[in-house]
mmCIF file of C-alpha atoms in Angstrom:
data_model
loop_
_atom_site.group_PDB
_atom_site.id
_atom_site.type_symbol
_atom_site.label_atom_id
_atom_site.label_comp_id
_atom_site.label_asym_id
_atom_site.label_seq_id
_atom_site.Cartn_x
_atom_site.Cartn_y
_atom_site.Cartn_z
ATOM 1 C CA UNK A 1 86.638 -14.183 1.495
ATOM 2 C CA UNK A 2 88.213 -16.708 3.692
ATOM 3 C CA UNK A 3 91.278 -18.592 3.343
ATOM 4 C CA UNK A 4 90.469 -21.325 2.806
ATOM 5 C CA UNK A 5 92.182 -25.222 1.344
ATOM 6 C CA UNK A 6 89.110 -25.638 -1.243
ATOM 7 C CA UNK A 7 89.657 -29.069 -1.623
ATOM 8 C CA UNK A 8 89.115 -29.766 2.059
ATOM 9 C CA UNK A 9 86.815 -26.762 3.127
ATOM 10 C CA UNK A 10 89.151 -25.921 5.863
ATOM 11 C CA UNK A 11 90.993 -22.526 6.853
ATOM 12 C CA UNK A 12 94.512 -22.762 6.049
ATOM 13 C CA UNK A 13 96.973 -21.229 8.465
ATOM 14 C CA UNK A 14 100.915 -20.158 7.896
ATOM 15 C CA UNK A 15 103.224 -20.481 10.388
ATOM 16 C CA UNK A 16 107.169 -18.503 10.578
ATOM 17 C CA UNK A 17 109.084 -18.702 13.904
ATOM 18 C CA UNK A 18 110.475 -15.354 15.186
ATOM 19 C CA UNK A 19 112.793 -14.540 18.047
ATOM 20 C CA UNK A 20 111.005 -12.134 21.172
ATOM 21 C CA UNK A 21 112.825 -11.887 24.459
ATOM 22 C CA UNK A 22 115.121 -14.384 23.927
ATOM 23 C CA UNK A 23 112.416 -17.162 23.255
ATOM 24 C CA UNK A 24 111.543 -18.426 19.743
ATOM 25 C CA UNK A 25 107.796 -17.703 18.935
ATOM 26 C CA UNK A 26 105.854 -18.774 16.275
ATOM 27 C CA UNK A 27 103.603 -16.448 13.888
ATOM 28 C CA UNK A 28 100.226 -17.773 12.935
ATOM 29 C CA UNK A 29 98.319 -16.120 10.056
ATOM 30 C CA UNK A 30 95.168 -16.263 8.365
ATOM 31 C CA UNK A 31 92.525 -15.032 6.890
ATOM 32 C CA UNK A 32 89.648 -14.446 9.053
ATOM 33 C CA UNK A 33 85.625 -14.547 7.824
ATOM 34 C CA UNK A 34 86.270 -10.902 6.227
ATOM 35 C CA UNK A 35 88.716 -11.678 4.267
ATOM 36 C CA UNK A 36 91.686 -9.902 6.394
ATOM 37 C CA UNK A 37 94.803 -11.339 7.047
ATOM 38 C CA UNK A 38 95.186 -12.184 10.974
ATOM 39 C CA UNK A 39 98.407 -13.055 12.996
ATOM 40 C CA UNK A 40 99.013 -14.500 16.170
ATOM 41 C CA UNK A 41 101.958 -15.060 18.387
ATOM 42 C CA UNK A 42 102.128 -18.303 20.702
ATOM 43 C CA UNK A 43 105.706 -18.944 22.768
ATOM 44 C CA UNK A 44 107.476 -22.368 21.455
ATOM 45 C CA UNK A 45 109.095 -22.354 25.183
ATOM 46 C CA UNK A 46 112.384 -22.909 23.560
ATOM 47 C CA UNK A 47 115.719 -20.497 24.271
ATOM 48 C CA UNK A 48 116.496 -18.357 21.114
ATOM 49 C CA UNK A 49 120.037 -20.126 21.193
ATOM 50 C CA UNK A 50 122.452 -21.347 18.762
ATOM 51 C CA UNK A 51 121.188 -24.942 17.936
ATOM 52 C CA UNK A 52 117.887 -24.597 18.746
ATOM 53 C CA UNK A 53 115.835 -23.321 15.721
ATOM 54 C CA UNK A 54 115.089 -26.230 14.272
ATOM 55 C CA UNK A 55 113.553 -27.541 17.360
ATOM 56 C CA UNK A 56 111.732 -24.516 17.785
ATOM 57 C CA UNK A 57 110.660 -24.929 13.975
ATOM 58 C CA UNK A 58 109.385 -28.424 14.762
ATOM 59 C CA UNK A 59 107.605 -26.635 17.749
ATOM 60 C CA UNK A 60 106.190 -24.157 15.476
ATOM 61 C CA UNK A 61 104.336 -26.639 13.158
ATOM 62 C CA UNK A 62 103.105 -28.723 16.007
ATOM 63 C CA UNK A 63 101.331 -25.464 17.295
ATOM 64 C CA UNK A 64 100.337 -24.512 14.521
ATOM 65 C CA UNK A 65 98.720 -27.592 13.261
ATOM 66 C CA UNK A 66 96.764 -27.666 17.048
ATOM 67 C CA UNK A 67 95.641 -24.466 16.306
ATOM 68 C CA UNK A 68 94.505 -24.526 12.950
ATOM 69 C CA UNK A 69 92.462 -27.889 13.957
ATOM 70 C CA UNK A 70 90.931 -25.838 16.575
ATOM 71 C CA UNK A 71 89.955 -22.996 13.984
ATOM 72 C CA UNK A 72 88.232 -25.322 11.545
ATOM 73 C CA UNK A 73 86.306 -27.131 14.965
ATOM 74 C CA UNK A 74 84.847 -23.877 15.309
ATOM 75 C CA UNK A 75 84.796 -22.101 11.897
ATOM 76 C CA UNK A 76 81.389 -23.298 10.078
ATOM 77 C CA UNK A 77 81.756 -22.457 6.274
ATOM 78 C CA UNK A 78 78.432 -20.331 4.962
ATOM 79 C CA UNK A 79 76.692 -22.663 2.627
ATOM 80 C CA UNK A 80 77.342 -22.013 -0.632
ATOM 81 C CA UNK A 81 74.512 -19.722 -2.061
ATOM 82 C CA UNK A 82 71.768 -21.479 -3.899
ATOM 83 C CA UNK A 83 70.468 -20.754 -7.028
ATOM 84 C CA UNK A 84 67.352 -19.592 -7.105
ATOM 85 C CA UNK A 85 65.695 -22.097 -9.460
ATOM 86 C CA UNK A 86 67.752 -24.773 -7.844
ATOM 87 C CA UNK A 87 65.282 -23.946 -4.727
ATOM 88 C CA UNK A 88 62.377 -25.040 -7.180
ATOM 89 C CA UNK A 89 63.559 -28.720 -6.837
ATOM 90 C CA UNK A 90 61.843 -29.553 -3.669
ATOM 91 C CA UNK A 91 58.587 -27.389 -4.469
ATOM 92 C CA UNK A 92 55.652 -29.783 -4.724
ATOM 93 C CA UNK A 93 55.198 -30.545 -8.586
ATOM 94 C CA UNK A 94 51.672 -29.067 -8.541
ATOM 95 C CA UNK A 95 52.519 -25.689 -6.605
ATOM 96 C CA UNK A 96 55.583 -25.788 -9.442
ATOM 97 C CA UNK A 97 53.251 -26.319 -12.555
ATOM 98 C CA UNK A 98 50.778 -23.666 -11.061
ATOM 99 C CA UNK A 99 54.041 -21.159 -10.437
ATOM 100 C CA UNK A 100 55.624 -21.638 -13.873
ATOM 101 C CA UNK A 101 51.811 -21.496 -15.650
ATOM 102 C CA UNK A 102 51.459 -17.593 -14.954
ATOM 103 C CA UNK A 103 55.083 -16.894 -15.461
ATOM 104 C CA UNK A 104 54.522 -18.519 -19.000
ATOM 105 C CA UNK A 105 51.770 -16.791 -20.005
ATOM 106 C CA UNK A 106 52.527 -13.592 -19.072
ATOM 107 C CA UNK A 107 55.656 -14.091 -21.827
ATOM 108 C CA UNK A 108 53.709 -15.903 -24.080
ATOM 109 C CA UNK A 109 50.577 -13.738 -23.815
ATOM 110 C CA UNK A 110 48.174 -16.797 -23.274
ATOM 111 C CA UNK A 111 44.928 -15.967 -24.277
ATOM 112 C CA UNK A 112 41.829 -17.076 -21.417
ATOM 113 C CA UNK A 113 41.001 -19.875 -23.448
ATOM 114 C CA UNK A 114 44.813 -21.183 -23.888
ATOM 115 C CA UNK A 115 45.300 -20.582 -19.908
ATOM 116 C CA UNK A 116 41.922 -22.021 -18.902
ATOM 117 C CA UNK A 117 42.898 -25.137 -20.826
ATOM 118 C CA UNK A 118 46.385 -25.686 -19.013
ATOM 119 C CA UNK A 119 45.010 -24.737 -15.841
ATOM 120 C CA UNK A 120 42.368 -27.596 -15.915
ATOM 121 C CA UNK A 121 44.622 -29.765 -17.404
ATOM 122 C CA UNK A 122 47.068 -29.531 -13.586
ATOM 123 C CA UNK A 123 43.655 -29.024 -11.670
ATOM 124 C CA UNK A 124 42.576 -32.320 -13.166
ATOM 125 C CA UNK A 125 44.105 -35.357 -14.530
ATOM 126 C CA UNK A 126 47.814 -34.182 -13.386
ATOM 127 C CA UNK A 127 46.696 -33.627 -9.930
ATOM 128 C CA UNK A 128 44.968 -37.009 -9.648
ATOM 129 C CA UNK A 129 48.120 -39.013 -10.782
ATOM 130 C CA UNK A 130 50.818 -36.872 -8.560
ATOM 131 C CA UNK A 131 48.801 -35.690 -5.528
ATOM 132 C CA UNK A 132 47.199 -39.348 -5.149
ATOM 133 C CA UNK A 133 47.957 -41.549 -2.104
ATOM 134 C CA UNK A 134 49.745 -40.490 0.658
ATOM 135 C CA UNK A 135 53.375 -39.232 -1.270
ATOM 136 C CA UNK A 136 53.288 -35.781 -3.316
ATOM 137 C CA UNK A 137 55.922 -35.709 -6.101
ATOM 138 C CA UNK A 138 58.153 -32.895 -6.125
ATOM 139 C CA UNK A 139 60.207 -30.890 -8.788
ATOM 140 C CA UNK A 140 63.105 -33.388 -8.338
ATOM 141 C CA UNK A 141 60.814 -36.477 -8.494
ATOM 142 C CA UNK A 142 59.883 -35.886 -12.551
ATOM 143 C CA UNK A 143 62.100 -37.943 -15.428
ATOM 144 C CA UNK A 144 60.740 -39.315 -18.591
ATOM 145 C CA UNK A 145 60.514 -42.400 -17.250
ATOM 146 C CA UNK A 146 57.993 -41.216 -14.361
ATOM 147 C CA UNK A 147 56.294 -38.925 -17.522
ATOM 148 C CA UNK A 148 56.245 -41.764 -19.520
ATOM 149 C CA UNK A 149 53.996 -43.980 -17.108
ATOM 150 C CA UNK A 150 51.658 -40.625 -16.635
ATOM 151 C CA UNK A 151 51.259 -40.816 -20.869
ATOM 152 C CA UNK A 152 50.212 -43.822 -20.697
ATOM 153 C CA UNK A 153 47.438 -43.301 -18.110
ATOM 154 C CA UNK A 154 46.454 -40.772 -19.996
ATOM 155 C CA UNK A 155 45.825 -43.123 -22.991
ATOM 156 C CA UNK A 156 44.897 -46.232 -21.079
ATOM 157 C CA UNK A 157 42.924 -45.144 -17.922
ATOM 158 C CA UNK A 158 41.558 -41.570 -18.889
ATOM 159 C CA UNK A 159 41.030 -42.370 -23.048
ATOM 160 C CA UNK A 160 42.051 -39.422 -23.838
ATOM 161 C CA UNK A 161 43.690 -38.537 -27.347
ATOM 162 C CA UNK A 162 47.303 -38.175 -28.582
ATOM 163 C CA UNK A 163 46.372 -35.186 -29.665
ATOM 164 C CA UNK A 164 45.408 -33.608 -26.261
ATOM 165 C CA UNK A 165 48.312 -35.808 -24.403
ATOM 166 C CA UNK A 166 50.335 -33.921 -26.725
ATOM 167 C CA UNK A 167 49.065 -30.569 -24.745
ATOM 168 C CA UNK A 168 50.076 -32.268 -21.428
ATOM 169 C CA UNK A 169 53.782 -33.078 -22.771
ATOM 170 C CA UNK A 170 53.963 -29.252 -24.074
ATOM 171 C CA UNK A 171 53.047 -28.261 -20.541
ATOM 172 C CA UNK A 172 55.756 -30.226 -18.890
ATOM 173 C CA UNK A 173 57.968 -29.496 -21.741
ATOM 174 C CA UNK A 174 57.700 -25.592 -21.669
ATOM 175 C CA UNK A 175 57.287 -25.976 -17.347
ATOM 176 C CA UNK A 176 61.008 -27.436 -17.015
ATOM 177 C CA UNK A 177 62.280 -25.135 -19.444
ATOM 178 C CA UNK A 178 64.143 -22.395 -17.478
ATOM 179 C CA UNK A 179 65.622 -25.196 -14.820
ATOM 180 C CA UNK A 180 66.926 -27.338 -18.654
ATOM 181 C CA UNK A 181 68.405 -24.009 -20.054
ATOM 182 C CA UNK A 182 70.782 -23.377 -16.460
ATOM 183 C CA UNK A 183 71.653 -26.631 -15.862
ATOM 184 C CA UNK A 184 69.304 -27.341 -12.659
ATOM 185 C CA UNK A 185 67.477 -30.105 -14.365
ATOM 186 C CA UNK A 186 67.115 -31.638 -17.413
ATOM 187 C CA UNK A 187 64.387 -31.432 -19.155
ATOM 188 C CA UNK A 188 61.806 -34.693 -18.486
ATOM 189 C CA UNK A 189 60.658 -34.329 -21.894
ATOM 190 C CA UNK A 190 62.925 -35.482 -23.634
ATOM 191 C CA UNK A 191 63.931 -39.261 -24.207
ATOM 192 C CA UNK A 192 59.993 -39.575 -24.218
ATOM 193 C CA UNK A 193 58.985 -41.575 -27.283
ATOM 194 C CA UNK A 194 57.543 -39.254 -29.786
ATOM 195 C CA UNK A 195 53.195 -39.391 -29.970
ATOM 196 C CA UNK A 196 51.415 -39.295 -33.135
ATOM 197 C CA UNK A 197 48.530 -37.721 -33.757
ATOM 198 C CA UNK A 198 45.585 -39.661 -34.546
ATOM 199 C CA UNK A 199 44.384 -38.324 -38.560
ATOM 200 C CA UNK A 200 41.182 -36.933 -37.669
ATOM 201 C CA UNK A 201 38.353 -37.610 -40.396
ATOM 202 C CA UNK A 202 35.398 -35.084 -39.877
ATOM 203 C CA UNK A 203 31.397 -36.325 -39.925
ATOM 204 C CA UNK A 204 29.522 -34.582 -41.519
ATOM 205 C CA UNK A 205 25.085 -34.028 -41.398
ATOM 206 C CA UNK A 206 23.477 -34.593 -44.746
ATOM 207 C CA UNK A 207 20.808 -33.042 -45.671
ATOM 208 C CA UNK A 208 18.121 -34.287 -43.760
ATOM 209 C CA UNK A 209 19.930 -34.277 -40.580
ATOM 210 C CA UNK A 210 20.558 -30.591 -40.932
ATOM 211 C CA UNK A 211 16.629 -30.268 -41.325
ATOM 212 C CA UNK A 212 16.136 -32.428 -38.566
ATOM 213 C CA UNK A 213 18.306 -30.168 -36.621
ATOM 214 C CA UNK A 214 17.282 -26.968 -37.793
ATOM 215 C CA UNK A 215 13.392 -28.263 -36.527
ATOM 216 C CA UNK A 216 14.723 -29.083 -33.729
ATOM 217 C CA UNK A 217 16.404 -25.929 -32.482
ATOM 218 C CA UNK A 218 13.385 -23.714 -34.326
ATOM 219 C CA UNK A 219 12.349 -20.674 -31.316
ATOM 220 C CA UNK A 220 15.161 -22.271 -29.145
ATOM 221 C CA UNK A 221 17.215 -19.128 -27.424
ATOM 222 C CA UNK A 222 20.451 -21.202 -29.384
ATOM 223 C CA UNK A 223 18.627 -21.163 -32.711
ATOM 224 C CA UNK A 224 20.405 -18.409 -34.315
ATOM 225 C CA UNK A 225 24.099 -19.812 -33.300
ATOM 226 C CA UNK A 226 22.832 -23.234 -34.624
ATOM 227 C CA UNK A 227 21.808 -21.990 -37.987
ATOM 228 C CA UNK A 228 25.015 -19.819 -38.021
ATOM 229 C CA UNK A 229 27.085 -23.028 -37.309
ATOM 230 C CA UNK A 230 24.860 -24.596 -39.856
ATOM 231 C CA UNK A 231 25.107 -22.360 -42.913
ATOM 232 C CA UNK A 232 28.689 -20.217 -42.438
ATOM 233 C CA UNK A 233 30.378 -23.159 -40.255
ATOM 234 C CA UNK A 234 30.910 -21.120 -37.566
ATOM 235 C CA UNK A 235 33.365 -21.607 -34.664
ATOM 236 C CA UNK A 236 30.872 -21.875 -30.963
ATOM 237 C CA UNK A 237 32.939 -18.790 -29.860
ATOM 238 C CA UNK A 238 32.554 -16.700 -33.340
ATOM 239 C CA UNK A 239 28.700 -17.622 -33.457
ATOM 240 C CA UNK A 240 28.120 -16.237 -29.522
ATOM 241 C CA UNK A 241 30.325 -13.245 -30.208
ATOM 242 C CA UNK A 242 28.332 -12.067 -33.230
ATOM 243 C CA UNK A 243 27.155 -8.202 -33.042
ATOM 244 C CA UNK A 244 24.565 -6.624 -34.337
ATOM 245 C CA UNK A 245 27.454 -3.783 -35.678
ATOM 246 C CA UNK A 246 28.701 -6.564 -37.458
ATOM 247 C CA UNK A 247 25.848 -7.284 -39.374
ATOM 248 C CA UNK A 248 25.007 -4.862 -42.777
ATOM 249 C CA UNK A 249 21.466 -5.361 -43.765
ATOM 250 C CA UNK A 250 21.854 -3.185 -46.723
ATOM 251 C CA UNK A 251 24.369 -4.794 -48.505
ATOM 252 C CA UNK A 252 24.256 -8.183 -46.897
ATOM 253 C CA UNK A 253 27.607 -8.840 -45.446
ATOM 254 C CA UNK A 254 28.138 -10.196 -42.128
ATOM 255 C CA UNK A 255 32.201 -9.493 -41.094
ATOM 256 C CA UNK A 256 33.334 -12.025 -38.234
ATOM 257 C CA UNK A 257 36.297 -10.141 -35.849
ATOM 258 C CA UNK A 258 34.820 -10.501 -32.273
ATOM 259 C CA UNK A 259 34.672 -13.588 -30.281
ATOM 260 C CA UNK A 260 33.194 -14.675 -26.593
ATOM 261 C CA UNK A 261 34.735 -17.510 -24.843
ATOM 262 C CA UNK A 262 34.026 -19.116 -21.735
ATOM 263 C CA UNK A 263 36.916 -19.759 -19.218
ATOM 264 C CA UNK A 264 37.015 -22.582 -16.653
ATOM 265 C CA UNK A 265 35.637 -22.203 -13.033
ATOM 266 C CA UNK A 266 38.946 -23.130 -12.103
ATOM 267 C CA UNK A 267 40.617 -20.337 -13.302
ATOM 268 C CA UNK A 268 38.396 -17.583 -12.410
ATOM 269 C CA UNK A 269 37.862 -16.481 -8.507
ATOM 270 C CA UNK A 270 34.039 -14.384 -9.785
ATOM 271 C CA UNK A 271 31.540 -16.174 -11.918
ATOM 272 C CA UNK A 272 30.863 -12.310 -13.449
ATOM 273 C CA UNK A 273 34.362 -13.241 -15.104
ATOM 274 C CA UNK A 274 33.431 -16.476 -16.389
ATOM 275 C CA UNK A 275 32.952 -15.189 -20.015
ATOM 276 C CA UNK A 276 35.310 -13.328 -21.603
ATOM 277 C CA UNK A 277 34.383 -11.220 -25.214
ATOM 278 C CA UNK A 278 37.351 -10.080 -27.714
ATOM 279 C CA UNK A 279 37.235 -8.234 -30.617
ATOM 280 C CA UNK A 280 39.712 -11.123 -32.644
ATOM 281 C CA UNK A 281 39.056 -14.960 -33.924
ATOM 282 C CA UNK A 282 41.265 -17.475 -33.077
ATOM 283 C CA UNK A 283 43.779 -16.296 -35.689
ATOM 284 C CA UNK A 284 43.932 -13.142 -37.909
ATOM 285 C CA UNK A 285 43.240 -15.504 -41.190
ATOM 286 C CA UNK A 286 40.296 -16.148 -39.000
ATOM 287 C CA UNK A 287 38.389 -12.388 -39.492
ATOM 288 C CA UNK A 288 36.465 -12.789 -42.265
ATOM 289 C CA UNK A 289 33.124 -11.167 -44.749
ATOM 290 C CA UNK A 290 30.427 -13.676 -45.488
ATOM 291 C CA UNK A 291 27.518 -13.195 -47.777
ATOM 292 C CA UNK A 292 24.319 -12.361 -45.649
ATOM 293 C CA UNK A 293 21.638 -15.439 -46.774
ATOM 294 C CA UNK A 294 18.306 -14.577 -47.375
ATOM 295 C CA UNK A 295 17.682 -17.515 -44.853
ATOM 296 C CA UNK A 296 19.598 -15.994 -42.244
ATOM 297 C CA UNK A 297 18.939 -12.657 -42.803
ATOM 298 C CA UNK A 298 15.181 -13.009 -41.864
ATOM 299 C CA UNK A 299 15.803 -14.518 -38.633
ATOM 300 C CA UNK A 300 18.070 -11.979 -37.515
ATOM 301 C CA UNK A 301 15.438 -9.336 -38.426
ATOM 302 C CA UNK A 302 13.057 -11.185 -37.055
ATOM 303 C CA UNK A 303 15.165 -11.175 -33.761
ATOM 304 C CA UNK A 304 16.049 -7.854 -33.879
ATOM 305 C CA UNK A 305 12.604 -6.422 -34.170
ATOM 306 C CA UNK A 306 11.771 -8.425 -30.957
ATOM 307 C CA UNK A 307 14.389 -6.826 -29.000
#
């Protein structure tokens, strides 16, 4: 470690004046880059005689003020080693989002469909607004204020929802996290007025819609995950993932645990990986018996026996 004056960044040398062959000489020392203590002898030119040590101590301080100011001209302090997150700042935002998006879900455990929706959502919309025009927003760049204006596009200019803006402020939110927690930067999320969710009121078909529809859809290859959806309410991804194992003809029960989702084209690098099956629902209060209808249970026969 060098000795240094930290106020002033400089190296800091001593000085002592010591008789040698009848001439006064004064000691430098220091520490050099490693840390060990250096000494150096330069002649004050003046007699070791009685009544001359005080000039030669006024010498002394005059060299070695000359040659402590020629130290520091050429000493160059290392720069003081950076943190590594505090490198993040000058990453371009979208190289940062895309970065902190598989570090997340690797803790979290995303699931495709959870990491296929924040990866569109930075592919998309948040790419648009902060890769636009000739300047790219960095790390450093992003405040509420600056998130605050990108809400509001949302809203205004893309019509999307508070409840899928609130998605976008969860990304940013959980994306700034790690630099919030060490002090690096604080989190843009916050100060950001709080969005409420619009109450959602479902639509439902009467009955002669759902007839309508049934007609519609009647030999279409989607005509057994329509009347699935239609009779048990089924979720798109619990209707596709339906097997046949599933299924108990003999005491008409169909069990839903096994799912198939389709992940975005953005997120994949092969089309073969484009749907992904699981054997879970959304949520383990989402694995469930249901009674087999007579309805439903002829079609499926009817299916089966063509395959």
């Amino acid at each position: 470690m060098i000795n240094e004056d930290y106020s002033t960044n400089k190296i800091h040398v001593t000085v002592s004046v010591q008789e040698k062959n009848g001439i006064y000489q004064a000691v430098l020392s220091y520490k050099n880059e490693n840390g060990v203590w250096k000494s150096k002898w330069k002649s004050t030119q003046i007699k070791a005689k009685k009544g001359n040590l005080k000039l030669a101590q006024e010498k002394a301080n005059i060299i070695k003020d000359n040659f402590e100011n020629d130290l520091n001209s050429k000493f160059k302090p290392a720069p003081k080693p950076q943190n590594p997150l505090e490198a993040q700042l000058d990453m371009y935002l979208i190289d940062f989002l895309n970065m902190r998006l598989e570090e997340v879900s690797v803790k979290k455990k995303y699931d495709d469909n959870t990491y296929a929706g924040y990866k569109g959502y930075i592919d998309y919309h948040i790419s648009n607004y902060f890769d636009k025009g000739d300047y790219r927003y960095t790390v450093r760049d992003i405040d509420n204020a600056v998130l605050d204006k990108f809400f509001t596009y949302l809203s205004v200019e893309c019509h999307l929802k508070n409840s899928t803006i609130l998605h976008y402020k969860n990304l940013f939110s959980v994306t700034y996290d790690a630099l919030d927690k060490k002090n690096i930067k604080r989190n843009p999320i916050i100060g950001i007025e709080k969005i409420s969710e619009e109450v959602f009121i479902p639509k439902t078909y009467n009955m002669k819609e759902l007839n309508e529809l049934m007609e519609l859809f009647k030999g279409d290859v989607i005509e057994i995950p329509v009347l699935l959806a239609i009779y048990y309410g089924l979720r798109r991804s619990e209707a596709l993932g339906l097997k046949w194992s599933a299924i108990d003809f003999e005491n008409n029960w169909i069990t839903i645990n096994h799912t198939v989702v389709e992940r975005s084209r953005k997120a994949i690098k092969n089309d073969n990986d484009r749907v992904v099956g699981r054997d879970r629902t959304k949520n383990i209060y989402s694995n469930r018996e249901l009674p087999l209808y007579p309805d439903i249970k002829v079609v499926l026969l009817e299916k089966k026996k063509r395959i």
